[in-house]
Coordinates of C-alpha atoms in Angstrom, one line a residue:
Chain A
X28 CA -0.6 -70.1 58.8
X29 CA 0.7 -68.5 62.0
X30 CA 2.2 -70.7 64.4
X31 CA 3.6 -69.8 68.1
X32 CA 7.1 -69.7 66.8
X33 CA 6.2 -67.2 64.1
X34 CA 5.4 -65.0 66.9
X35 CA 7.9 -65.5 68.8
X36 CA 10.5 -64.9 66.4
X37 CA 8.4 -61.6 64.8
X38 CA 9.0 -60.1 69.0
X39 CA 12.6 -60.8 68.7
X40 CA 12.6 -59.9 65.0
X41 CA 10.8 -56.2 66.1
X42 CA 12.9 -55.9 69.2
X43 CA 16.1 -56.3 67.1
X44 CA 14.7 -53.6 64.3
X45 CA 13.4 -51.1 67.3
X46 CA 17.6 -51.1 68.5
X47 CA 18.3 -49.2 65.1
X48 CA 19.5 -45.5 66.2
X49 CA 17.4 -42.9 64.4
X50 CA 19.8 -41.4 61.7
X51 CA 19.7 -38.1 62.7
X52 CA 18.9 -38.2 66.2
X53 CA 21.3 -41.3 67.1
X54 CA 20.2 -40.9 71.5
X55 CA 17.0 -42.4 69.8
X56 CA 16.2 -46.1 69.3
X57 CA 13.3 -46.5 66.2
X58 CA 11.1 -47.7 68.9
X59 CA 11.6 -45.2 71.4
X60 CA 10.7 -42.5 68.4
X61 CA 7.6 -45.1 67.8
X62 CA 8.0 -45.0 63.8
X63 CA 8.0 -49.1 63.7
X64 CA 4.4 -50.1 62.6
X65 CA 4.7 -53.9 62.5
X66 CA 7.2 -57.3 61.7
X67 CA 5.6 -59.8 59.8
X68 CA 7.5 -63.3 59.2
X69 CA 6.0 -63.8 55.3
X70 CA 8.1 -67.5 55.3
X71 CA 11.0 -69.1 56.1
X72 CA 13.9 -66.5 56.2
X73 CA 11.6 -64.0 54.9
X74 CA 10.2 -60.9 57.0
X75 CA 8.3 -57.8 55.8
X76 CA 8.6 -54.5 58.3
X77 CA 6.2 -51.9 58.0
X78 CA 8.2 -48.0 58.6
X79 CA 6.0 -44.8 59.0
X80 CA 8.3 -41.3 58.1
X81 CA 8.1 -38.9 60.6
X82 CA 6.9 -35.8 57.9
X83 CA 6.4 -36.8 54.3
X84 CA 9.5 -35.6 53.2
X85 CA 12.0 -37.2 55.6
X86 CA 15.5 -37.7 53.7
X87 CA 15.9 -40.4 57.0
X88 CA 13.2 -42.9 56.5
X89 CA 15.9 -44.1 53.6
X90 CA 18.9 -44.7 55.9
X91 CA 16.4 -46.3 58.4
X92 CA 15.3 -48.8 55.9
X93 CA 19.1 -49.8 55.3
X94 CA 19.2 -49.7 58.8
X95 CA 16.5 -51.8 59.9
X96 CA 17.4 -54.4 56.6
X97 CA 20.8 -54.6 57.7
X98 CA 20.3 -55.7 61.5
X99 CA 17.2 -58.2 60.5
X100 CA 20.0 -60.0 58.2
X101 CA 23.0 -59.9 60.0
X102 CA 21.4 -60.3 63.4
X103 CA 18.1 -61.8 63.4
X104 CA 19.7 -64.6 60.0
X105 CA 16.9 -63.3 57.9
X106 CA 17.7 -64.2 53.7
X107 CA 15.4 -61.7 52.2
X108 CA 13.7 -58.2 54.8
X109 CA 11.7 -55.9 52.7
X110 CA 10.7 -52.5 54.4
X111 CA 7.5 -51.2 53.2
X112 CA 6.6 -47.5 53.8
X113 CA 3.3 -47.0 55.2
X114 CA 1.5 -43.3 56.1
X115 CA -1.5 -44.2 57.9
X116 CA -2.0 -44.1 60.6
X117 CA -0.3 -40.6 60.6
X118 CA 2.7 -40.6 63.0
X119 CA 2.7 -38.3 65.7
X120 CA 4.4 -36.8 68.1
X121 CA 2.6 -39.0 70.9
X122 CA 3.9 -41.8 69.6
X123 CA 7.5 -41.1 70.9
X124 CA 7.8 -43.1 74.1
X125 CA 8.7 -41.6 77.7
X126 CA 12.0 -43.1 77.8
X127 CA 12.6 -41.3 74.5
X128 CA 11.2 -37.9 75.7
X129 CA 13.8 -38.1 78.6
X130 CA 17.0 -38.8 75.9
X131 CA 15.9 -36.1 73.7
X132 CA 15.8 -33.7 77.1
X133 CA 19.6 -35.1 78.2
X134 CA 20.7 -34.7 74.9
X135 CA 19.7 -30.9 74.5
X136 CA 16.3 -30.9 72.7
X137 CA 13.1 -29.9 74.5
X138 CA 10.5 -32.9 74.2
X139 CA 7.4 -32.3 72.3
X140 CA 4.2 -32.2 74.5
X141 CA 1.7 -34.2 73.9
X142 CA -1.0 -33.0 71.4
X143 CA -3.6 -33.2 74.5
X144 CA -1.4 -30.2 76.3
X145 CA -1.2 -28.2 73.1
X146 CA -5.0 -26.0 73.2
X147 CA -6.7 -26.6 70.3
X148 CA -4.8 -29.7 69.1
X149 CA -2.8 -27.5 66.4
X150 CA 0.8 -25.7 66.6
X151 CA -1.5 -22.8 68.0
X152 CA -0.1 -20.7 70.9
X153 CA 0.8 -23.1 73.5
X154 CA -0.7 -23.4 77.0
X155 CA 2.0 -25.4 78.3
X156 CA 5.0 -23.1 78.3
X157 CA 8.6 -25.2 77.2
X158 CA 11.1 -25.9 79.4
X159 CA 14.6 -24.9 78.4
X160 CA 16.9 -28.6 78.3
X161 CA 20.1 -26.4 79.6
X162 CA 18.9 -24.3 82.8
X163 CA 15.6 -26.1 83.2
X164 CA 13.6 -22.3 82.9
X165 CA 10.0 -22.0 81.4
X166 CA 10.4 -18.6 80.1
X167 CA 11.5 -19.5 76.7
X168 CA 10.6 -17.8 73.2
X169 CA 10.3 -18.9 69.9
X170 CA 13.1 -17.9 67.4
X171 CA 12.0 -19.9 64.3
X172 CA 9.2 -22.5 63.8
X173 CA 12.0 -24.4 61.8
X174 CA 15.2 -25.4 62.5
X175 CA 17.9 -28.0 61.9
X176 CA 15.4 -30.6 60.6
X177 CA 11.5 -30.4 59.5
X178 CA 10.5 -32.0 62.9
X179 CA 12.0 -28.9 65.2
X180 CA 11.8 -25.3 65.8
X181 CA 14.3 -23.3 67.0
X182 CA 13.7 -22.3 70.6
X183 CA 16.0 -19.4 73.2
X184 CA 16.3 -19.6 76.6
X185 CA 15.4 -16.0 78.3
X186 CA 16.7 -17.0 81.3
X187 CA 20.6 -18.3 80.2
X188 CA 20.0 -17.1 76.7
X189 CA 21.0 -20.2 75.2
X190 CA 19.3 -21.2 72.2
X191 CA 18.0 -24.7 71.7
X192 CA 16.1 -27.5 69.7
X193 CA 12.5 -27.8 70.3
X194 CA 10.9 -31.0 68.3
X195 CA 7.7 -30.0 67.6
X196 CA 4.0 -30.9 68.2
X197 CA 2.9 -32.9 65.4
Chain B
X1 CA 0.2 -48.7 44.9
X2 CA -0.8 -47.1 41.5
X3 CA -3.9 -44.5 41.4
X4 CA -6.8 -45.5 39.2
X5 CA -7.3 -43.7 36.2
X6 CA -9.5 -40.6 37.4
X7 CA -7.0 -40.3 40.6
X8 CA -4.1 -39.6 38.0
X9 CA -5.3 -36.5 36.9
X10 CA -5.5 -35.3 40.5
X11 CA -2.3 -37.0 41.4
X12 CA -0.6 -35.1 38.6
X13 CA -1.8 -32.0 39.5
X14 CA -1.2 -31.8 43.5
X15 CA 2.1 -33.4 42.8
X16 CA 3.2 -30.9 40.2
X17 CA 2.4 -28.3 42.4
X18 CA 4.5 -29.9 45.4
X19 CA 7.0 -30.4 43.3
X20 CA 7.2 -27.0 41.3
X21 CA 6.7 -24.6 44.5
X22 CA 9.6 -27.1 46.4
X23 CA 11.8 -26.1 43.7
X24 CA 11.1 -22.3 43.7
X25 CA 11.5 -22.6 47.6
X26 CA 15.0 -24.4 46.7
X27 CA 16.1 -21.4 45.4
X28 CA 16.0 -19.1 48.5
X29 CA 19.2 -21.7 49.8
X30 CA 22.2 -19.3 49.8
X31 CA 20.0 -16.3 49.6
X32 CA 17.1 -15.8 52.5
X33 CA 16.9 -12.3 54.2
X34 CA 18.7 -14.5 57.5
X35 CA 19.7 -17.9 58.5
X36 CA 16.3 -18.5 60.5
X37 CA 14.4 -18.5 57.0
X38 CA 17.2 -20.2 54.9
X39 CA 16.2 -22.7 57.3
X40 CA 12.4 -22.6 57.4
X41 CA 11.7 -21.9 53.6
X42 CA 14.5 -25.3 52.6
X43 CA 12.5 -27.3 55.5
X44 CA 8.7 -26.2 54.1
X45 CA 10.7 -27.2 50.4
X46 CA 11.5 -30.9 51.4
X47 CA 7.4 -31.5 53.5
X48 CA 6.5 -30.6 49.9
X49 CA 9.4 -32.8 47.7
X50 CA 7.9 -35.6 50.3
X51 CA 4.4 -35.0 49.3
X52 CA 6.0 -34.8 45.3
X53 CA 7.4 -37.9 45.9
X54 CA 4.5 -40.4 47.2
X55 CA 2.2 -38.5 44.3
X56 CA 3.8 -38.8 41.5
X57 CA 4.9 -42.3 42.3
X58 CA 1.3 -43.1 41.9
X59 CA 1.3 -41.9 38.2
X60 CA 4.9 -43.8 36.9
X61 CA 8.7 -42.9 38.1
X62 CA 9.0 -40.0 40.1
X63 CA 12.3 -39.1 38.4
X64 CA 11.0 -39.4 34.5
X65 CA 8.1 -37.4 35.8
X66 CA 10.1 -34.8 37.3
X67 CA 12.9 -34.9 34.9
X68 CA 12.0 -35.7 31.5
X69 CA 8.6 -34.0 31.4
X70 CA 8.1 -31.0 28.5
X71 CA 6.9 -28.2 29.8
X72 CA 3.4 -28.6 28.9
X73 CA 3.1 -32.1 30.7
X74 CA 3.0 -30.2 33.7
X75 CA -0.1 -29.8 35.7
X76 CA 1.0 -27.6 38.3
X77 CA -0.7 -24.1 38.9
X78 CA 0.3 -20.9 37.4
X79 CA 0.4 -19.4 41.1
X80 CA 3.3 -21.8 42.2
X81 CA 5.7 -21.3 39.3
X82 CA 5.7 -17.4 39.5
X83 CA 9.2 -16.4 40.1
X84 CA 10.0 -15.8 44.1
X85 CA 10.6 -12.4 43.4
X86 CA 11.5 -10.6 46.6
X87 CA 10.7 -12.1 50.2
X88 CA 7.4 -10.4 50.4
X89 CA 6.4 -12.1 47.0
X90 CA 7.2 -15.6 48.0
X91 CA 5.7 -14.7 51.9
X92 CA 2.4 -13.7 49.8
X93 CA 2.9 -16.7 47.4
X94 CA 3.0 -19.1 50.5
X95 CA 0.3 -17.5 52.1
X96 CA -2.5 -17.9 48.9
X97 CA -1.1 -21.7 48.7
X98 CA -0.4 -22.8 51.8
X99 CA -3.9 -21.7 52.8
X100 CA -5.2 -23.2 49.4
X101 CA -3.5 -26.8 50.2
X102 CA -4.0 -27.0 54.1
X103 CA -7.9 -26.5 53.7
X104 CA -7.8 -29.0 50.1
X105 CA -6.1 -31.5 52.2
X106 CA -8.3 -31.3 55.3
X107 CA -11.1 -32.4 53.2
X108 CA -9.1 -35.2 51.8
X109 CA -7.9 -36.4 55.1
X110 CA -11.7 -36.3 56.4
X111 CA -13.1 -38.5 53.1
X112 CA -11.7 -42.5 52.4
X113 CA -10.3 -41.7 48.9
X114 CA -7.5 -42.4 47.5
X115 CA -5.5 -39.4 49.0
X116 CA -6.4 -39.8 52.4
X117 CA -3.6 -41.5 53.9
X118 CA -1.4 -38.8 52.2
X119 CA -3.7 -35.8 53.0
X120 CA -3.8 -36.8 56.8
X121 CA -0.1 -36.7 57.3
X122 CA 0.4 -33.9 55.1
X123 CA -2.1 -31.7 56.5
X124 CA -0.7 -31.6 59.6
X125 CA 2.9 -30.3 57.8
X126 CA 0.5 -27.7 55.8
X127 CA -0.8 -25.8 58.8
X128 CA 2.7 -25.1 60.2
X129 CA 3.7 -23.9 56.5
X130 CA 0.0 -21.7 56.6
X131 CA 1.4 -20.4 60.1
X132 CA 4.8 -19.2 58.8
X133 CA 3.1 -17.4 55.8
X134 CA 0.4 -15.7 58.1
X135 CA 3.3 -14.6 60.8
X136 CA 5.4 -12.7 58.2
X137 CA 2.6 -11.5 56.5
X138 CA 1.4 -9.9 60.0
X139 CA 5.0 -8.8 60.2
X140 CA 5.4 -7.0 56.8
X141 CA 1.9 -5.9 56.3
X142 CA 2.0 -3.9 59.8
X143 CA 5.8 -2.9 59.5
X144 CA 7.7 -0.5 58.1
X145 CA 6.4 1.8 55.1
X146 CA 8.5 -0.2 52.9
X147 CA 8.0 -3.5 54.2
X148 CA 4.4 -2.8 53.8
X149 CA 4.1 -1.1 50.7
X150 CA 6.3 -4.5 48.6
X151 CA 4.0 -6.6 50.4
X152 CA 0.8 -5.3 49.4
X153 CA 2.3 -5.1 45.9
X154 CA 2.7 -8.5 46.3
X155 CA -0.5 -9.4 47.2
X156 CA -1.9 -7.2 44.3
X157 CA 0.5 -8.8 41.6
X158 CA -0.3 -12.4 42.6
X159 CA -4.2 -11.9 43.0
X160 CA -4.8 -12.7 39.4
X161 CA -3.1 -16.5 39.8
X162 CA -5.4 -17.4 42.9
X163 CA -8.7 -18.0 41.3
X164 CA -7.1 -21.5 39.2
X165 CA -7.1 -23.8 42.0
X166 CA -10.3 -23.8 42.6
X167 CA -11.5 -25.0 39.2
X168 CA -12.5 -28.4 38.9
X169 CA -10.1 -31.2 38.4
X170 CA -11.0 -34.5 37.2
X171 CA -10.9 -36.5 40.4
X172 CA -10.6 -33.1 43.0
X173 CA -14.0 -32.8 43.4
X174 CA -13.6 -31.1 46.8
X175 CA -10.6 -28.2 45.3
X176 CA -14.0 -26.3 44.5
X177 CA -15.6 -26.9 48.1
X178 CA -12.9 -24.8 49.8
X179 CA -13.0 -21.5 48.1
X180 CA -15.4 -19.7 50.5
X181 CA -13.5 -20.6 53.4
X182 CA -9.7 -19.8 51.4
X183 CA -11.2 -16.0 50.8
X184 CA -12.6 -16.1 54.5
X185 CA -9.4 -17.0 55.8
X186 CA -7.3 -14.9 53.3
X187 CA -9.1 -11.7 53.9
X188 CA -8.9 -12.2 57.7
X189 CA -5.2 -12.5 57.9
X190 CA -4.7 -9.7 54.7
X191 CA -6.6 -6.7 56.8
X192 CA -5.3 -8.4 60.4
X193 CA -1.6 -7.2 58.2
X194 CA -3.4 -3.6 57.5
X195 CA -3.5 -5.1 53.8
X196 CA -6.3 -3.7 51.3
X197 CA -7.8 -7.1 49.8
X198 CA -7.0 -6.5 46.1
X199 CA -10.6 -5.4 44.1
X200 CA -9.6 -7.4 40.5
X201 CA -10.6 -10.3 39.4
X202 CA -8.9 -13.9 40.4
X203 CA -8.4 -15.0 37.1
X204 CA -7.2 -13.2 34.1
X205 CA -9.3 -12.7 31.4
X206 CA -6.4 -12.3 29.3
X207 CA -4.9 -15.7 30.2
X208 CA -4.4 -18.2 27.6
X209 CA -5.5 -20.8 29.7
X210 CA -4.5 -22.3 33.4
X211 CA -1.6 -24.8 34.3
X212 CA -3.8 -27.5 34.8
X213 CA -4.5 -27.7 31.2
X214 CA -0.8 -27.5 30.9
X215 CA 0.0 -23.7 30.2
X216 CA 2.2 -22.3 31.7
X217 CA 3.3 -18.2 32.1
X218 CA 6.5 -17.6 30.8
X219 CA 9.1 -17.7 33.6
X220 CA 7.9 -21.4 34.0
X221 CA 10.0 -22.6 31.0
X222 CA 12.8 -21.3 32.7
X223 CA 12.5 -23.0 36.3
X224 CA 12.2 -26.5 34.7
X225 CA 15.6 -25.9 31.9
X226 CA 17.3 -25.1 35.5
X227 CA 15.8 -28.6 37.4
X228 CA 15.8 -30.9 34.2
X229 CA 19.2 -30.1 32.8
X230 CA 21.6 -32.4 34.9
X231 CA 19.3 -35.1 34.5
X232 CA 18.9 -34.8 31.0
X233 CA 22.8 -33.7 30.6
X234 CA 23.7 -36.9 32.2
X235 CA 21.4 -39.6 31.9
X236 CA 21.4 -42.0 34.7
X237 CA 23.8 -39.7 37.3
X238 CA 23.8 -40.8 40.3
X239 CA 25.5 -39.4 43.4

């Protein structure tokens, strides 16, 4: 049975595990990135959190279980957190949060648009052109759909020639 | 989650392929024409270790399955394991199976089967794969004499290996539905490239039989002594 206080502590439960930096991309909270499905308090001391990778084969989602199981027992007293990986709904790129699209500009990565500005829903030549995080210029070209990790491309700068991260529609 | 019985088969099979064309991929680390596609052909390898990983995990342990498998246990296709020969070989590998997978998993991610969840996310790592294949093939199909000439050769060597995928599997019964639109799509990007669309036949009449029945071409034996043997040298290795 689900009382008020279960719910009340599942918020402070998911606010604690949405603080968890994302391994790779530390300016970003779990939340902010939106891969934290739900917190459910299965009994006394015991809570179950459902995780959603980014792409199937993110080495991350492993350091963000630790993560997550090591805040939800230090901070939030919880004996026994399980993280359950969970695929569907499919995460996407909308899911990442304004606040988070403005870190990953500051920190040098040009946000991914949403899928509604992309034509044709796919990574398709792109009707909304990608502003460069350094100099702030549109005219920006593609140097390789992949970069650093799975979820970016590798973008230049024709304006200050810099090159830069791009996370990718998804 | 464990698959039911008929789902195994299929499990098997689009795992072992994952798994078997991530580990060719793998080998391109230290040795890609430049950094950009050191980078892109190790990233494309881990979307399809993930995939491995969640599909074989619904047959038994991912790492017995991997690792302590004989070669015949393998249900992978005969297209994936060919050796990566030069980059226009794995570009026109990538191209015939990325195209192959993308449309299979668009039809899984559109049904309520078991591989649904998986196909939706996947699908939508497959079509940047499919796009990375069609660019280079543009690129080296309407290039230089010589960039043209090894990849039509590639085309023409691997054309024999892409008739197996769409043979029925035992719980795939949608890898048939997809031909049509894989030689549409093929063919389209093959004379976009200035390509000739090879004229033989997509499966050898001299083959002994396909990977999904568990045989293998020769060079396959090979790949798997290089992946199993520091499992097998060291049982229970951890880093």
């Amino acid at each position: 049975m689900v009382t008020e206080q279960d719910t009340a502590l599942e918020a402070e439960l998911r606010r604690l595990a949405g603080t968890v930096p994302d391994p790779e991309l530390p300016v970003l909270t779990l939340e902010e990135l939106g891969v934290l499905r739900a917190v459910h308090v299965t009994g006394p001391g015991s809570v179950e959190v459902d995780l959603t990778p980014t792409y199937t084969g993110c080495p991350a989602i492993e350091a963000m279980s630790a993560d997550i199981e090591r805040i939800l027992h230090e901070s939030g007293g919880m004996a026994e957190v399980t993280v359950r990986t969970v695929l569907a709904p499919a995460w996407s790129t909308d899911d990442i949060s304004d606040e988070g699209r403005r870190k990953l500009a500051e920190f040098g990565i040009a946000p991914p648009r949403t899928t509604r500005e992309v034509s044709g829903g796919g990574p398709i030549p792109l009707s909304l052109a990608i502003r460069c995080p350094h100099c702030g210029s549109v005219d920006t070209e593609l140097l390789s759909r992949f970069s650093s990790t799975a979820c970016k491309a590798l973008r230049r700068c024709v304006a200050c020639r810099e090159p830069f991260d791009h996370f990718k529609e998804l | 989650m464990t698959a039911t019985s008929v789902a195994r088969t299929a499990a098997l099979a689009l795992g072992d392929d994952a798994l078997v064309l991530s580990h060719r991929l793998g080998e391109w680390a230290g040795h890609a024409p430049v950094l950009e596609e050191e980078v892109a052909l190790a990233n494309i390898a881990l979307d399809l270790l993930g995939q491995a990983r969640i599909l074989l995990s619904l047959v038994g342990d991912e790492d017995e399955l991997a690792y302590l498998r004989e070669e015949r246990a393998f249900r992978n296709l005969q297209l994936v394991e060919q050796p990566n020969g030069d980059f226009a070989h794995t570009i026109a590998r990538q191209l015939f199976f990325s195209t192959y997978q993308h449309l299979l998993y668009g039809r899984l991610a559109a049904g309520d089967g078991e591989f649904a969840p998986l196909a939706a996310k996947a699908v939508k790592e497959t079509e940047y794969h499919r796009d990375h294949a069609e660019q280079w093939t543009l690129r080296l199909g309407d290039g230089t004499e010589e960039s043209h000439a090894r990849m039509q050769r590639a085309v023409d060597t691997l054309w024999r290996f892409t008739g197996e995928p769409f043979q029925p599997v035992e719980g795939l019964a949608e890898a048939p539905l997809v031909e049509e639109e894989w030689l549409a799509s093929v063919t389209t990007v093959l004379e976009r490239a200035t390509l000739t669309v090879p004229e033989g036949p997509r499966t050898g009449a001299w083959a002994a039989g396909a990977g999904r029945q568990g045989l293998h071409t020769e060079p396959f034996g090979r790949m798997i002594a290089e992946m199993q043997h520091l499992h097998r040298s060291h049982p229970g290795a951890t880093w």
